[in-house]
Amino acid sequence: RDPQELFQERLAKKNAFDGGLLYGAAGFHQQSGRDRLDEDSDDERIFAQYGDSATGLLRAECVRPRLCVCGADDWRPAFVRHGFQFVICNQCGVLYTNPVLKSEILEEFYRHETRWLEVLQNPTQVELDRKKFAYGLELIEQHAGGPGRLLDLGTGPGLLLQVATERGFDAMGVELNEAAVAGAREAGLEVVQEDFFGPYFEDQRFDAITLWEVLEHLEDPGAWLRRAHTLLNHGGLLFILVPNGGSLLNRMLHQRSNTFTGYCHLTFFNPATLPAFLEREGFEVLELETVISEINNVRNHLSYDDPYCGTAGAGSELLSPDFIHRNLLGCKLLALVQRR
């Protein structure tokens, strides 16, 4: 296929699930229910519970230090947001939070959190996510030669499993959140609360494993990739979607970006650091691109308006979804890799 023709074909499909592009930044923020999160943000509630207003940082007894995903403990500070310190590794360039909340605090949060689950079940978000999941599954099918056995890690309410099953995949999911598991099982989906590293998966093998906006939540993402490597069939595929630390909006806003929620988003890859990380863990990169342009958020910011709730939405034609995705500046970084 002609690369330019393929790019334009994929761009049209990406634009179809780009909420900010379709409804405008403020319209999407409101229509998807994200505006309700602003009224009592998790960032502020967590800082009120675990932070020290005198220092602006989290209290020492609530956190523990963390190495970079490359194993180095050599970093420089980037910024602080809601008590969380964000640093950049001097060895590999990855942006990450250090220190992090203790594991028992994070696990309790994920097990019972429902506010983001409400956003995921919002009708507007569901409609867009169906198209997003279809886009990713189509990439998997193209490289695998069709649907196969699929494991979705952090499956949430299970929409990905529904879309995958409709496309012919034999799909199952792993989820920690109690409410999400209950809802997915009510819908007849195969979702387990098993330990990904435990004996439940020892004798199971998959043609594809997916992590849709999950890798950034893990304190040791390398361990999860190594485990996934052992559970994939020879030539099996790993699909990853993560926040793009190198997106245009993140580069412009820094600590004001909603991407940088330090209590749950712990690692931020960019188009240079993600492939390097995946290759170190035994995978060959087949596809690397961005989705969700955030073009109207950028235009709002350039017009001195609120990036997420503003309505300016006008700007140079240079700042188009075409430009954003051609230069890997979109909100989310997508990678499809193959087990070596």
Short mmCIF file of N, CA and C in Angstrom, two decimals, residues 229 277-284 338-340:
data_model
loop_
_atom_site.label_atom_id
_atom_site.label_comp_id
_atom_site.label_asym_id
_atom_site.label_seq_id
_atom_site.Cartn_x
_atom_site.Cartn_y
_atom_site.Cartn_z
N HIS A 229 5.13 -11.61 27.74
CA HIS A 229 6.00 -12.30 26.77
C HIS A 229 5.89 -13.82 26.95
N PHE A 277 12.00 0.98 25.15
CA PHE A 277 11.60 0.17 26.30
C PHE A 277 11.06 -1.19 25.84
N LEU A 278 10.19 -1.18 24.84
CA LEU A 278 9.58 -2.43 24.37
C LEU A 278 10.61 -3.36 23.75
N GLU A 279 11.55 -2.80 23.03
CA GLU A 279 12.60 -3.63 22.42
C GLU A 279 13.50 -4.25 23.48
N ARG A 280 13.77 -3.52 24.56
CA ARG A 280 14.57 -4.08 25.65
C ARG A 280 13.88 -5.26 26.31
N GLU A 281 12.55 -5.27 26.26
CA GLU A 281 11.79 -6.33 26.90
C GLU A 281 11.46 -7.48 25.96
N GLY A 282 12.07 -7.51 24.78
CA GLY A 282 11.95 -8.68 23.90
C GLY A 282 10.87 -8.59 22.84
N PHE A 283 10.47 -7.38 22.46
CA PHE A 283 9.43 -7.21 21.45
C PHE A 283 9.96 -6.43 20.25
N GLU A 284 9.40 -6.74 19.10
CA GLU A 284 9.71 -6.01 17.87
C GLU A 284 8.55 -5.08 17.55
N GLN A 338 5.48 -7.32 18.47
CA GLN A 338 5.43 -8.78 18.31
C GLN A 338 6.47 -9.44 19.20
N ARG A 339 6.08 -10.54 19.81
CA ARG A 339 6.99 -11.31 20.66
C ARG A 339 8.13 -11.87 19.82
N ARG A 340 9.37 -11.58 20.23
CA ARG A 340 10.53 -12.13 19.52
C ARG A 340 10.87 -13.50 20.08
#
